[in-house]
Amino acid sequence: MKSILQGVRNESLIEEYEVNLGRVREEFDCHPAVLALFRQPMEAVAMEQFLISFAILGVGMTEPVEGWIRRAALKCGELGLVKLAKALDAHAHQEADHHLLMLADAGRLVDRWNKTRKPELSVAALRDGAPTPGVTAYQRLHEDVISGPTPYGQLAIEYEIEMLSVRYGPRLIERCRGLLGDGILEGLSFLRDHVELDVGHTNFNRIQLSRLLEEHPDFLPGLIAAGSKALRAYALFLDDCFGLLRGIAV
């Protein structure tokens, strides 16, 4: 009987997390940048601008990920969360060098642009720009979580962000193909890779969340806060992707 009750309690805690984040996910789904990507008319050139910006700015979103997860694992270990620390450390290895996919995509997308559009763009020049609000907010969130009292919040950040690849990745790829043709797939290696990888990562993260809440139900508010902030920061990043090349001549 005790094990049954414990299972019910555990399920109720993860469901409480899901209910709270469900509201934030709906907020994200109605964010202007998300609406523009999936539910509003869009010109091919605007999608090209978005994709170039996504790859350029995405380097700052992905290059630190392995280090963030490893540092969060270390902090969790210091708090006695040994199982979570081991799980995070193993996950960190899977995130190594993903920014290189972003850089490769940026090069391919800029080459494609320069063949047919003006002004000519340069990956190096675009990367030299000042940090954008969304990238800054996303980076600050990780630093605050890792250095604060709830480093286990990194798990909720990973859960929400990797779930975006599962929920939106296939739809974005299909919209790109519809607007720009199958040739655009060469510049979408990061998206295509994560559509496949993040199904498993999302399942892994949910299992880890459920186990963590089973052992530490008082962690629920911190996990909800971290997951919510992650989605809101990512929405700002999408705003950045629409704004970086807006207004340039074509």
PDB file of C-alpha atoms in Angstrom:
ATOM      1  CA  MET A   1       0.000   0.000   0.000  1.00  0.00           C
ATOM      2  CA  LYS A   2       2.827   2.395   0.862  1.00  0.00           C
ATOM      3  CA  SER A   3       4.480   1.935  -2.533  1.00  0.00           C
ATOM      4  CA  ILE A   4       1.163   2.545  -4.304  1.00  0.00           C
ATOM      5  CA  LEU A   5       0.574   5.751  -2.365  1.00  0.00           C
ATOM      6  CA  GLN A   6       4.128   6.866  -3.057  1.00  0.00           C
ATOM      7  CA  GLY A   7       3.611   6.265  -6.766  1.00  0.00           C
ATOM      8  CA  VAL A   8       0.406   8.307  -6.753  1.00  0.00           C
ATOM      9  CA  ARG A   9       2.156  11.109  -4.907  1.00  0.00           C
ATOM     10  CA  ASN A  10       5.058  11.044  -7.314  1.00  0.00           C
ATOM     11  CA  GLU A  11       2.723  11.165 -10.302  1.00  0.00           C
ATOM     12  CA  SER A  12       0.775  14.042  -8.775  1.00  0.00           C
ATOM     13  CA  LEU A  13       3.954  16.074  -8.305  1.00  0.00           C
ATOM     14  CA  ILE A  14       5.152  15.685 -11.883  1.00  0.00           C
ATOM     15  CA  GLU A  15       1.641  16.417 -13.067  1.00  0.00           C
ATOM     16  CA  GLU A  16       1.560  19.541 -10.922  1.00  0.00           C
ATOM     17  CA  TYR A  17       4.760  20.603 -12.624  1.00  0.00           C
ATOM     18  CA  GLU A  18       3.216  19.878 -16.029  1.00  0.00           C
ATOM     19  CA  VAL A  19       0.049  21.831 -15.223  1.00  0.00           C
ATOM     20  CA  ASN A  20       2.020  24.889 -14.150  1.00  0.00           C
ATOM     21  CA  LEU A  21       4.357  24.729 -17.140  1.00  0.00           C
ATOM     22  CA  GLY A  22       1.416  24.033 -19.426  1.00  0.00           C
ATOM     23  CA  ARG A  23       0.286  27.609 -18.865  1.00  0.00           C
ATOM     24  CA  VAL A  24       3.733  28.952 -19.725  1.00  0.00           C
ATOM     25  CA  ARG A  25       3.940  26.707 -22.790  1.00  0.00           C
ATOM     26  CA  GLU A  26       0.642  28.141 -23.989  1.00  0.00           C
ATOM     27  CA  GLU A  27       2.020  31.637 -23.402  1.00  0.00           C
ATOM     28  CA  PHE A  28       5.069  30.705 -25.476  1.00  0.00           C
ATOM     29  CA  ASP A  29       2.875  29.279 -28.228  1.00  0.00           C
ATOM     30  CA  CYS A  30       1.072  32.631 -28.482  1.00  0.00           C
ATOM     31  CA  HIS A  31       4.256  34.703 -28.467  1.00  0.00           C
ATOM     32  CA  PRO A  32       4.421  36.967 -31.560  1.00  0.00           C
ATOM     33  CA  ALA A  33       7.589  35.328 -32.905  1.00  0.00           C
ATOM     34  CA  VAL A  34       6.055  31.855 -32.631  1.00  0.00           C
ATOM     35  CA  LEU A  35       2.870  33.047 -34.293  1.00  0.00           C
ATOM     36  CA  ALA A  36       4.928  34.544 -37.123  1.00  0.00           C
ATOM     37  CA  LEU A  37       6.837  31.310 -37.657  1.00  0.00           C
ATOM     38  CA  PHE A  38       3.865  28.987 -37.736  1.00  0.00           C
ATOM     39  CA  ARG A  39       0.532  30.737 -38.119  1.00  0.00           C
ATOM     40  CA  GLN A  40       1.019  33.897 -40.167  1.00  0.00           C
ATOM     41  CA  PRO A  41       1.931  34.608 -43.805  1.00  0.00           C
ATOM     42  CA  MET A  42       5.678  34.848 -44.307  1.00  0.00           C
ATOM     43  CA  GLU A  43       7.885  35.802 -47.229  1.00  0.00           C
ATOM     44  CA  ALA A  44      10.747  33.539 -48.244  1.00  0.00           C
ATOM     45  CA  VAL A  45      13.293  36.287 -47.630  1.00  0.00           C
ATOM     46  CA  ALA A  46      12.001  36.787 -44.078  1.00  0.00           C
ATOM     47  CA  MET A  47      12.480  33.092 -43.369  1.00  0.00           C
ATOM     48  CA  GLU A  48      16.024  33.226 -44.755  1.00  0.00           C
ATOM     49  CA  GLN A  49      16.768  36.202 -42.504  1.00  0.00           C
ATOM     50  CA  PHE A  50      15.334  34.359 -39.519  1.00  0.00           C
ATOM     51  CA  LEU A  51      17.326  31.192 -40.193  1.00  0.00           C
ATOM     52  CA  ILE A  52      20.616  33.059 -40.601  1.00  0.00           C
ATOM     53  CA  SER A  53      19.977  34.929 -37.364  1.00  0.00           C
ATOM     54  CA  PHE A  54      18.934  31.719 -35.584  1.00  0.00           C
ATOM     55  CA  ALA A  55      22.223  30.067 -36.518  1.00  0.00           C
ATOM     56  CA  ILE A  56      24.398  33.103 -35.754  1.00  0.00           C
ATOM     57  CA  LEU A  57      22.807  33.921 -32.395  1.00  0.00           C
ATOM     58  CA  GLY A  58      22.297  30.262 -31.605  1.00  0.00           C
ATOM     59  CA  VAL A  59      26.023  29.821 -31.086  1.00  0.00           C
ATOM     60  CA  GLY A  60      25.740  31.866 -27.895  1.00  0.00           C
ATOM     61  CA  MET A  61      22.796  29.725 -26.813  1.00  0.00           C
ATOM     62  CA  THR A  62      24.475  26.360 -27.426  1.00  0.00           C
ATOM     63  CA  GLU A  63      28.240  26.715 -26.973  1.00  0.00           C
ATOM     64  CA  PRO A  64      28.030  27.078 -23.141  1.00  0.00           C
ATOM     65  CA  VAL A  65      25.514  24.247 -22.669  1.00  0.00           C
ATOM     66  CA  GLU A  66      27.950  21.439 -21.903  1.00  0.00           C
ATOM     67  CA  GLY A  67      29.709  23.603 -19.314  1.00  0.00           C
ATOM     68  CA  TRP A  68      26.444  24.747 -17.750  1.00  0.00           C
ATOM     69  CA  ILE A  69      25.244  21.185 -17.267  1.00  0.00           C
ATOM     70  CA  ARG A  70      28.575  20.017 -15.843  1.00  0.00           C
ATOM     71  CA  ARG A  71      28.681  22.924 -13.392  1.00  0.00           C
ATOM     72  CA  ALA A  72      25.079  22.261 -12.363  1.00  0.00           C
ATOM     73  CA  ALA A  73      25.986  18.593 -11.830  1.00  0.00           C
ATOM     74  CA  LEU A  74      28.879  19.618  -9.604  1.00  0.00           C
ATOM     75  CA  LYS A  75      26.666  21.923  -7.528  1.00  0.00           C
ATOM     76  CA  CYS A  76      23.982  19.246  -7.237  1.00  0.00           C
ATOM     77  CA  GLY A  77      26.628  16.810  -6.023  1.00  0.00           C
ATOM     78  CA  GLU A  78      27.679  19.306  -3.365  1.00  0.00           C
ATOM     79  CA  LEU A  79      24.053  19.382  -2.175  1.00  0.00           C
ATOM     80  CA  GLY A  80      24.040  15.605  -1.852  1.00  0.00           C
ATOM     81  CA  LEU A  81      21.957  15.029  -4.998  1.00  0.00           C
ATOM     82  CA  VAL A  82      24.308  12.290  -6.157  1.00  0.00           C
ATOM     83  CA  LYS A  83      21.981  10.520  -8.608  1.00  0.00           C
ATOM     84  CA  LEU A  84      20.968  13.762 -10.291  1.00  0.00           C
ATOM     85  CA  ALA A  85      24.589  14.898 -10.469  1.00  0.00           C
ATOM     86  CA  LYS A  86      25.553  11.678 -12.267  1.00  0.00           C
ATOM     87  CA  ALA A  87      22.621  11.957 -14.658  1.00  0.00           C
ATOM     88  CA  LEU A  88      23.428  15.579 -15.510  1.00  0.00           C
ATOM     89  CA  ASP A  89      27.093  14.836 -15.990  1.00  0.00           C
ATOM     90  CA  ALA A  90      26.254  12.045 -18.419  1.00  0.00           C
ATOM     91  CA  HIS A  91      23.865  14.336 -20.275  1.00  0.00           C
ATOM     92  CA  ALA A  92      26.530  17.059 -20.548  1.00  0.00           C
ATOM     93  CA  HIS A  93      28.663  14.787 -22.714  1.00  0.00           C
ATOM     94  CA  GLN A  94      25.784  14.477 -25.185  1.00  0.00           C
ATOM     95  CA  GLU A  95      25.677  18.276 -25.596  1.00  0.00           C
ATOM     96  CA  ALA A  96      29.330  18.738 -26.484  1.00  0.00           C
ATOM     97  CA  ASP A  97      30.132  20.753 -29.629  1.00  0.00           C
ATOM     98  CA  HIS A  98      26.539  21.233 -30.759  1.00  0.00           C
ATOM     99  CA  HIS A  99      27.392  24.879 -31.440  1.00  0.00           C
ATOM    100  CA  LEU A 100      29.546  23.623 -34.317  1.00  0.00           C
ATOM    101  CA  LEU A 101      26.351  22.585 -36.086  1.00  0.00           C
ATOM    102  CA  MET A 102      25.114  26.153 -35.671  1.00  0.00           C
ATOM    103  CA  LEU A 103      28.333  27.549 -37.135  1.00  0.00           C
ATOM    104  CA  ALA A 104      28.190  25.164 -40.081  1.00  0.00           C
ATOM    105  CA  ASP A 105      24.554  26.099 -40.717  1.00  0.00           C
ATOM    106  CA  ALA A 106      25.405  29.795 -40.523  1.00  0.00           C
ATOM    107  CA  GLY A 107      28.094  29.362 -43.177  1.00  0.00           C
ATOM    108  CA  ARG A 108      25.809  27.450 -45.539  1.00  0.00           C
ATOM    109  CA  LEU A 109      22.889  29.845 -45.073  1.00  0.00           C
ATOM    110  CA  VAL A 110      25.029  32.948 -45.596  1.00  0.00           C
ATOM    111  CA  ASP A 111      26.577  31.406 -48.735  1.00  0.00           C
ATOM    112  CA  ARG A 112      23.081  30.710 -50.041  1.00  0.00           C
ATOM    113  CA  TRP A 113      22.009  34.290 -49.298  1.00  0.00           C
ATOM    114  CA  ASN A 114      25.054  35.834 -50.976  1.00  0.00           C
ATOM    115  CA  LYS A 115      24.364  33.976 -54.219  1.00  0.00           C
ATOM    116  CA  THR A 116      20.988  35.646 -54.762  1.00  0.00           C
ATOM    117  CA  ARG A 117      20.508  38.555 -52.352  1.00  0.00           C
ATOM    118  CA  LYS A 118      22.038  41.835 -51.221  1.00  0.00           C
ATOM    119  CA  PRO A 119      23.752  43.129 -49.204  1.00  0.00           C
ATOM    120  CA  GLU A 120      26.436  40.496 -48.996  1.00  0.00           C
ATOM    121  CA  LEU A 121      26.641  39.064 -45.492  1.00  0.00           C
ATOM    122  CA  SER A 122      29.597  37.813 -43.474  1.00  0.00           C
ATOM    123  CA  VAL A 123      29.364  35.236 -40.694  1.00  0.00           C
ATOM    124  CA  ALA A 124      32.319  36.833 -38.905  1.00  0.00           C
ATOM    125  CA  ALA A 125      30.796  40.322 -39.051  1.00  0.00           C
ATOM    126  CA  LEU A 126      27.420  39.098 -37.830  1.00  0.00           C
ATOM    127  CA  ARG A 127      29.022  37.233 -34.948  1.00  0.00           C
ATOM    128  CA  ASP A 128      30.896  40.374 -33.907  1.00  0.00           C
ATOM    129  CA  GLY A 129      27.641  42.145 -33.055  1.00  0.00           C
ATOM    130  CA  ALA A 130      26.663  43.050 -29.514  1.00  0.00           C
ATOM    131  CA  PRO A 131      24.894  40.379 -27.442  1.00  0.00           C
ATOM    132  CA  THR A 132      21.145  40.489 -27.982  1.00  0.00           C
ATOM    133  CA  PRO A 133      18.557  40.687 -25.179  1.00  0.00           C
ATOM    134  CA  GLY A 134      17.299  37.133 -25.557  1.00  0.00           C
ATOM    135  CA  VAL A 135      20.741  35.533 -25.634  1.00  0.00           C
ATOM    136  CA  THR A 136      21.791  37.632 -22.636  1.00  0.00           C
ATOM    137  CA  ALA A 137      18.661  36.655 -20.688  1.00  0.00           C
ATOM    138  CA  TYR A 138      19.151  32.972 -21.503  1.00  0.00           C
ATOM    139  CA  GLN A 139      22.785  32.988 -20.442  1.00  0.00           C
ATOM    140  CA  ARG A 140      22.003  34.925 -17.261  1.00  0.00           C
ATOM    141  CA  LEU A 141      19.277  32.458 -16.322  1.00  0.00           C
ATOM    142  CA  HIS A 142      21.708  29.547 -16.423  1.00  0.00           C
ATOM    143  CA  GLU A 143      24.315  31.417 -14.405  1.00  0.00           C
ATOM    144  CA  ASP A 144      21.738  32.433 -11.796  1.00  0.00           C
ATOM    145  CA  VAL A 145      20.382  28.902 -11.449  1.00  0.00           C
ATOM    146  CA  ILE A 146      23.816  27.292 -11.211  1.00  0.00           C
ATOM    147  CA  SER A 147      25.175  29.800  -8.687  1.00  0.00           C
ATOM    148  CA  GLY A 148      21.935  30.040  -6.681  1.00  0.00           C
ATOM    149  CA  PRO A 149      20.256  27.762  -4.144  1.00  0.00           C
ATOM    150  CA  THR A 150      18.437  25.658  -6.771  1.00  0.00           C
ATOM    151  CA  PRO A 151      21.058  24.281  -9.199  1.00  0.00           C
ATOM    152  CA  TYR A 152      18.735  21.337  -9.834  1.00  0.00           C
ATOM    153  CA  GLY A 153      16.653  23.850 -11.804  1.00  0.00           C
ATOM    154  CA  GLN A 154      19.036  23.101 -14.694  1.00  0.00           C
ATOM    155  CA  LEU A 155      17.040  19.907 -15.188  1.00  0.00           C
ATOM    156  CA  ALA A 156      13.829  21.867 -15.772  1.00  0.00           C
ATOM    157  CA  ILE A 157      15.622  24.219 -18.181  1.00  0.00           C
ATOM    158  CA  GLU A 158      16.852  21.264 -20.229  1.00  0.00           C
ATOM    159  CA  TYR A 159      13.423  19.636 -20.170  1.00  0.00           C
ATOM    160  CA  GLU A 160      11.600  22.692 -21.487  1.00  0.00           C
ATOM    161  CA  ILE A 161      14.150  23.742 -24.096  1.00  0.00           C
ATOM    162  CA  GLU A 162      14.716  20.264 -25.516  1.00  0.00           C
ATOM    163  CA  MET A 163      10.966  19.761 -25.657  1.00  0.00           C
ATOM    164  CA  LEU A 164      10.794  22.721 -28.054  1.00  0.00           C
ATOM    165  CA  SER A 165      12.715  20.697 -30.642  1.00  0.00           C
ATOM    166  CA  VAL A 166      10.138  17.929 -30.367  1.00  0.00           C
ATOM    167  CA  ARG A 167       7.095  20.213 -30.447  1.00  0.00           C
ATOM    168  CA  TYR A 168       8.205  22.751 -33.035  1.00  0.00           C
ATOM    169  CA  GLY A 169      11.209  21.356 -34.905  1.00  0.00           C
ATOM    170  CA  PRO A 170       9.372  19.201 -37.483  1.00  0.00           C
ATOM    171  CA  ARG A 171       6.866  21.983 -38.167  1.00  0.00           C
ATOM    172  CA  LEU A 172       9.626  24.552 -38.677  1.00  0.00           C
ATOM    173  CA  ILE A 173      11.528  22.270 -41.032  1.00  0.00           C
ATOM    174  CA  GLU A 174       8.397  21.706 -43.120  1.00  0.00           C
ATOM    175  CA  ARG A 175       7.631  25.426 -43.246  1.00  0.00           C
ATOM    176  CA  CYS A 176      11.180  26.116 -44.405  1.00  0.00           C
ATOM    177  CA  ARG A 177      10.884  23.492 -47.130  1.00  0.00           C
ATOM    178  CA  GLY A 178       7.587  24.983 -48.258  1.00  0.00           C
ATOM    179  CA  LEU A 179       8.991  28.498 -48.498  1.00  0.00           C
ATOM    180  CA  LEU A 180      12.549  27.788 -49.625  1.00  0.00           C
ATOM    181  CA  GLY A 181      12.599  24.307 -51.167  1.00  0.00           C
ATOM    182  CA  ASP A 182      14.392  21.120 -50.168  1.00  0.00           C
ATOM    183  CA  GLY A 183      17.799  22.732 -50.717  1.00  0.00           C
ATOM    184  CA  ILE A 184      17.366  24.650 -47.458  1.00  0.00           C
ATOM    185  CA  LEU A 185      17.774  21.388 -45.531  1.00  0.00           C
ATOM    186  CA  GLU A 186      21.546  21.652 -45.965  1.00  0.00           C
ATOM    187  CA  GLY A 187      21.484  24.687 -43.690  1.00  0.00           C
ATOM    188  CA  LEU A 188      19.263  23.097 -41.039  1.00  0.00           C
ATOM    189  CA  SER A 189      21.621  20.474 -39.613  1.00  0.00           C
ATOM    190  CA  PHE A 190      21.145  21.679 -36.028  1.00  0.00           C
ATOM    191  CA  LEU A 191      17.363  21.552 -36.274  1.00  0.00           C
ATOM    192  CA  ARG A 192      17.306  18.185 -38.024  1.00  0.00           C
ATOM    193  CA  ASP A 193      19.766  16.696 -35.551  1.00  0.00           C
ATOM    194  CA  HIS A 194      17.828  17.882 -32.503  1.00  0.00           C
ATOM    195  CA  VAL A 195      14.438  16.790 -33.772  1.00  0.00           C
ATOM    196  CA  GLU A 196      15.806  13.255 -33.523  1.00  0.00           C
ATOM    197  CA  LEU A 197      17.981  13.583 -30.417  1.00  0.00           C
ATOM    198  CA  ASP A 198      15.612  15.521 -28.213  1.00  0.00           C
ATOM    199  CA  VAL A 199      12.838  12.944 -28.225  1.00  0.00           C
ATOM    200  CA  GLY A 200      15.078  10.729 -26.122  1.00  0.00           C
ATOM    201  CA  HIS A 201      16.429  13.670 -24.124  1.00  0.00           C
ATOM    202  CA  THR A 202      12.910  14.844 -23.276  1.00  0.00           C
ATOM    203  CA  ASN A 203      11.896  11.400 -22.030  1.00  0.00           C
ATOM    204  CA  PHE A 204      15.108  11.194 -20.006  1.00  0.00           C
ATOM    205  CA  ASN A 205      14.496  14.618 -18.472  1.00  0.00           C
ATOM    206  CA  ARG A 206      10.925  13.793 -17.482  1.00  0.00           C
ATOM    207  CA  ILE A 207      12.047  10.600 -15.740  1.00  0.00           C
ATOM    208  CA  GLN A 208      14.729  12.520 -13.869  1.00  0.00           C
ATOM    209  CA  LEU A 209      12.234  15.226 -12.879  1.00  0.00           C
ATOM    210  CA  SER A 210       9.791  12.649 -11.592  1.00  0.00           C
ATOM    211  CA  ARG A 211      12.475  10.911  -9.531  1.00  0.00           C
ATOM    212  CA  LEU A 212      13.759  14.182  -8.136  1.00  0.00           C
ATOM    213  CA  LEU A 213      10.283  15.272  -7.063  1.00  0.00           C
ATOM    214  CA  GLU A 214       9.651  11.884  -5.491  1.00  0.00           C
ATOM    215  CA  GLU A 215      12.665  12.351  -3.250  1.00  0.00           C
ATOM    216  CA  HIS A 216      12.396  16.129  -2.814  1.00  0.00           C
ATOM    217  CA  PRO A 217       8.819  17.412  -3.218  1.00  0.00           C
ATOM    218  CA  ASP A 218       9.937  20.783  -1.827  1.00  0.00           C
ATOM    219  CA  PHE A 219      11.961  21.286  -5.040  1.00  0.00           C
ATOM    220  CA  LEU A 220       8.767  21.777  -7.068  1.00  0.00           C
ATOM    221  CA  PRO A 221       8.623  25.618  -6.870  1.00  0.00           C
ATOM    222  CA  GLY A 222      12.257  25.977  -7.940  1.00  0.00           C
ATOM    223  CA  LEU A 223      11.772  23.618 -10.876  1.00  0.00           C
ATOM    224  CA  ILE A 224       8.629  25.436 -12.011  1.00  0.00           C
ATOM    225  CA  ALA A 225      10.413  28.786 -11.773  1.00  0.00           C
ATOM    226  CA  ALA A 226      13.449  27.625 -13.763  1.00  0.00           C
ATOM    227  CA  GLY A 227      11.378  25.976 -16.504  1.00  0.00           C
ATOM    228  CA  SER A 228       9.135  29.019 -16.837  1.00  0.00           C
ATOM    229  CA  LYS A 229      12.048  31.445 -17.083  1.00  0.00           C
ATOM    230  CA  ALA A 230      13.710  29.239 -19.695  1.00  0.00           C
ATOM    231  CA  LEU A 231      10.707  29.413 -22.031  1.00  0.00           C
ATOM    232  CA  ARG A 232      10.352  33.161 -21.587  1.00  0.00           C
ATOM    233  CA  ALA A 233      14.047  33.725 -22.298  1.00  0.00           C
ATOM    234  CA  TYR A 234      13.822  31.540 -25.401  1.00  0.00           C
ATOM    235  CA  ALA A 235      10.873  33.578 -26.639  1.00  0.00           C
ATOM    236  CA  LEU A 236      13.073  36.682 -26.365  1.00  0.00           C
ATOM    237  CA  PHE A 237      15.759  34.852 -28.349  1.00  0.00           C
ATOM    238  CA  LEU A 238      13.246  34.223 -31.140  1.00  0.00           C
ATOM    239  CA  ASP A 239      12.470  37.950 -31.103  1.00  0.00           C
ATOM    240  CA  ASP A 240      16.193  38.560 -31.567  1.00  0.00           C
ATOM    241  CA  CYS A 241      16.216  36.202 -34.549  1.00  0.00           C
ATOM    242  CA  PHE A 242      13.506  38.235 -36.258  1.00  0.00           C
ATOM    243  CA  GLY A 243      15.168  41.532 -35.430  1.00  0.00           C
ATOM    244  CA  LEU A 244      18.836  40.960 -36.282  1.00  0.00           C
ATOM    245  CA  LEU A 245      18.524  41.381 -40.082  1.00  0.00           C
ATOM    246  CA  ARG A 246      15.220  43.240 -40.212  1.00  0.00           C
ATOM    247  CA  GLY A 247      15.219  46.168 -42.597  1.00  0.00           C
ATOM    248  CA  ILE A 248      18.274  45.232 -44.667  1.00  0.00           C
ATOM    249  CA  ALA A 249      17.961  45.556 -48.417  1.00  0.00           C
ATOM    250  CA  VAL A 250      17.307  42.402 -50.413  1.00  0.00           C
TER     251      VAL A 250
END
